[in-house]
CSV table of C-alpha atoms in Angstrom, one decimal:
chain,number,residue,atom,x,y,z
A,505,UNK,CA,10.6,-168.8,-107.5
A,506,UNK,CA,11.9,-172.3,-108.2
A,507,UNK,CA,15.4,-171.3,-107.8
A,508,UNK,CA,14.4,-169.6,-104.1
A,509,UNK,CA,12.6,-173.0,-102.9
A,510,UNK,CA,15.9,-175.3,-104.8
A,511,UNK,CA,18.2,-173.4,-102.4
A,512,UNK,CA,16.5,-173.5,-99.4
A,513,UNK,CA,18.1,-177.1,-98.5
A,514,UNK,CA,21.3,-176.2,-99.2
A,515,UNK,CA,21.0,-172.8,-97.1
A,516,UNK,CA,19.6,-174.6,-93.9
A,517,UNK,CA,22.0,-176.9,-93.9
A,518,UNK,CA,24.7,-174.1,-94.3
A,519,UNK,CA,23.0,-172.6,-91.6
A,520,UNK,CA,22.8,-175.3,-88.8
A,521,UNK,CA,26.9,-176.3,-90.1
A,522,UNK,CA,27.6,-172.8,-89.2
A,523,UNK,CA,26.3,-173.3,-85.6
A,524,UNK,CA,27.8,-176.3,-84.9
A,525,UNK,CA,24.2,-177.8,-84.4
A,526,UNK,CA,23.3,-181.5,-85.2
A,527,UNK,CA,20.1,-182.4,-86.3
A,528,UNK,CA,19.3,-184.4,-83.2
A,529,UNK,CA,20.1,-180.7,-81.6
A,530,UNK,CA,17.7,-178.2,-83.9
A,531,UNK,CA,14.9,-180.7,-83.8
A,532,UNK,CA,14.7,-180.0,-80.0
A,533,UNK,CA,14.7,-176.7,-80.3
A,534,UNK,CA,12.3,-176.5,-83.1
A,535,UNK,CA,10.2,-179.0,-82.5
A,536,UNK,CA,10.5,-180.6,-85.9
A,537,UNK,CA,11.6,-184.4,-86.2
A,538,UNK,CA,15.0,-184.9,-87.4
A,539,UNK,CA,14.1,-187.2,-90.5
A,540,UNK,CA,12.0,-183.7,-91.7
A,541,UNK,CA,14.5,-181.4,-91.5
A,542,UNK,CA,16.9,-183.9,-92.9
A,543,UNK,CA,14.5,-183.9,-95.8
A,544,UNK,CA,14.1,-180.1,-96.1
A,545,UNK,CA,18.0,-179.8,-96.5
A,546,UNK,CA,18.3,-182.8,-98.8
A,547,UNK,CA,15.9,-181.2,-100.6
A,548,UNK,CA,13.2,-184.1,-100.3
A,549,UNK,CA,10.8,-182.3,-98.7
A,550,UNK,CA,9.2,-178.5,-100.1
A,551,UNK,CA,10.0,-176.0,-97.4
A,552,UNK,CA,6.4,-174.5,-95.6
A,553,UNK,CA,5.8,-171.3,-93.5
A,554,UNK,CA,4.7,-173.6,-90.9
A,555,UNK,CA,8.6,-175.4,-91.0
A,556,UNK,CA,10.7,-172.2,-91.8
A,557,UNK,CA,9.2,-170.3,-88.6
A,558,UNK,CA,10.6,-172.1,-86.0
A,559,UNK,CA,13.9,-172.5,-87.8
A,560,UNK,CA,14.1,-168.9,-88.2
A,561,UNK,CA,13.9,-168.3,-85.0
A,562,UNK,CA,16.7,-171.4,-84.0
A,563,UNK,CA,19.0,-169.8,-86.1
A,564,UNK,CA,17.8,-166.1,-85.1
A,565,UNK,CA,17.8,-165.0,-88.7
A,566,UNK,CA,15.3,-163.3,-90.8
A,567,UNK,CA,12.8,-165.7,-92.9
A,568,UNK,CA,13.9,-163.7,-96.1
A,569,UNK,CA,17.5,-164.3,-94.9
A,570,UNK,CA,16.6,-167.8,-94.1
A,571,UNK,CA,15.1,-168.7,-97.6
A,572,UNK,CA,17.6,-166.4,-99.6
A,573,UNK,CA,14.5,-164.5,-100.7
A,574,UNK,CA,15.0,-161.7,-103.3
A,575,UNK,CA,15.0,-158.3,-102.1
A,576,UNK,CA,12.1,-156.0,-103.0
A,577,UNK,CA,10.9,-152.7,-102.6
A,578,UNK,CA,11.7,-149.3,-103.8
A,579,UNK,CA,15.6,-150.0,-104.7
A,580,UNK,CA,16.0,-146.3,-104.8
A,581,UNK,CA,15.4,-146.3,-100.6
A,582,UNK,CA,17.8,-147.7,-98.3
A,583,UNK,CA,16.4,-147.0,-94.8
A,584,UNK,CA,18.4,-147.1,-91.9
A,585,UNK,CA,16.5,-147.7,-89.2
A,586,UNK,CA,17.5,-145.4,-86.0
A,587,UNK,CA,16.6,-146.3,-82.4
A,588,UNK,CA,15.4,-143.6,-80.5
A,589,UNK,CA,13.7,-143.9,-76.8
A,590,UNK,CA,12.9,-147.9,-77.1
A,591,UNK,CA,10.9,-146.2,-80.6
A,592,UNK,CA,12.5,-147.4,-83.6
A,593,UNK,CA,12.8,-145.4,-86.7
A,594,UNK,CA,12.7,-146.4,-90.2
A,595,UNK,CA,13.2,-143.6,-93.1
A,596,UNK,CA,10.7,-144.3,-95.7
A,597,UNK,CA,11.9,-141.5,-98.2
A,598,UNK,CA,15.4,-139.4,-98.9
A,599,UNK,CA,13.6,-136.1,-99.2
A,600,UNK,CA,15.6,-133.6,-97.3
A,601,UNK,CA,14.1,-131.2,-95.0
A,602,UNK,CA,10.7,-131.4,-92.3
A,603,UNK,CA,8.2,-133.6,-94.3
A,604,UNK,CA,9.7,-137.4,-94.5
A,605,UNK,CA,7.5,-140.6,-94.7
A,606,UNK,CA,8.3,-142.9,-91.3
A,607,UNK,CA,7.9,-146.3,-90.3
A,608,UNK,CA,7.9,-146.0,-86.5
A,609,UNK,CA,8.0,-149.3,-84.7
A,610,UNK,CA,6.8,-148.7,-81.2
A,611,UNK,CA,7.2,-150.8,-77.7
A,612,UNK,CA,3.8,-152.5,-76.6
A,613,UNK,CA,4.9,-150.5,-73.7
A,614,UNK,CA,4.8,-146.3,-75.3
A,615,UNK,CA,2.3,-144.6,-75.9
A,616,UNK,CA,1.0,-143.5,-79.1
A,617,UNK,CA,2.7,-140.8,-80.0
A,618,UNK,CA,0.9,-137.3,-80.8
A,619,UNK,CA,0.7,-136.9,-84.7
A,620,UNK,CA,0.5,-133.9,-87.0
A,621,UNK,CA,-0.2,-133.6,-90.6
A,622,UNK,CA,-0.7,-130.7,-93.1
A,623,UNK,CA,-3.3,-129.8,-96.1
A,624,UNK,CA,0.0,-130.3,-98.4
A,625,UNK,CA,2.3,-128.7,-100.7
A,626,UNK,CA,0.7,-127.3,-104.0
């Protein structure tokens, strides 16, 4: 976990290079002073939640992306999530045929969808 908050200077920095951006430049758009974030990528500051949020969104990356967090999960599931009607779909198992597990990420604007379930398979 040490190693994850270690990099996390180096990784913003990397980050704001990449875009061109000056510090003067993301502290606008975050809201965080420049003499902060030139701590957090110096490495003189720890990173918080409450700092990496808004850089997340400034640099329009994932916080696990942001941070360089460590994957986790099941690493025998790879879902690819698929976009159907404004719903998106995320496989949560490979098992072939009708009975799958789903993560289905809906518009504040659908409906809930009708659901069905079964007693099982013995």
């Amino acid at each position: 976990m040490n190693d994850v908050l270690r990099d996390v200077g180096p990784r913003l920095r990397a980050f704001r290079h990449a875009r061109s951006l000056t510090l003067e430049e993301v502290a606008v758009r975050t809201g965080i002073s420049s003499s902060t974030l030139s701590r957090l990528e110096s490495g003189g500051r720890r990173p918080t939640l409450e700092l990496l949020l808004p850089l997340s969104q400034c640099y329009e990356l994932p916080l696990d992306e942001l941070v360089g967090a460590p994957s986790v999960g099941d690493p025998r599931v790879h879902p690819r999530p698929v976009r159907r009607k404004g719903v998106i779909v995320v496989p949560l198992t490979h098992l072939p045929g009708p009975r799958q597990a789903l993560k289905m990420i809906l518009p504040s604007d659908h409906s809930t969808p009708v659901t069905t379930r079964h007693e099982g398979v013995e």
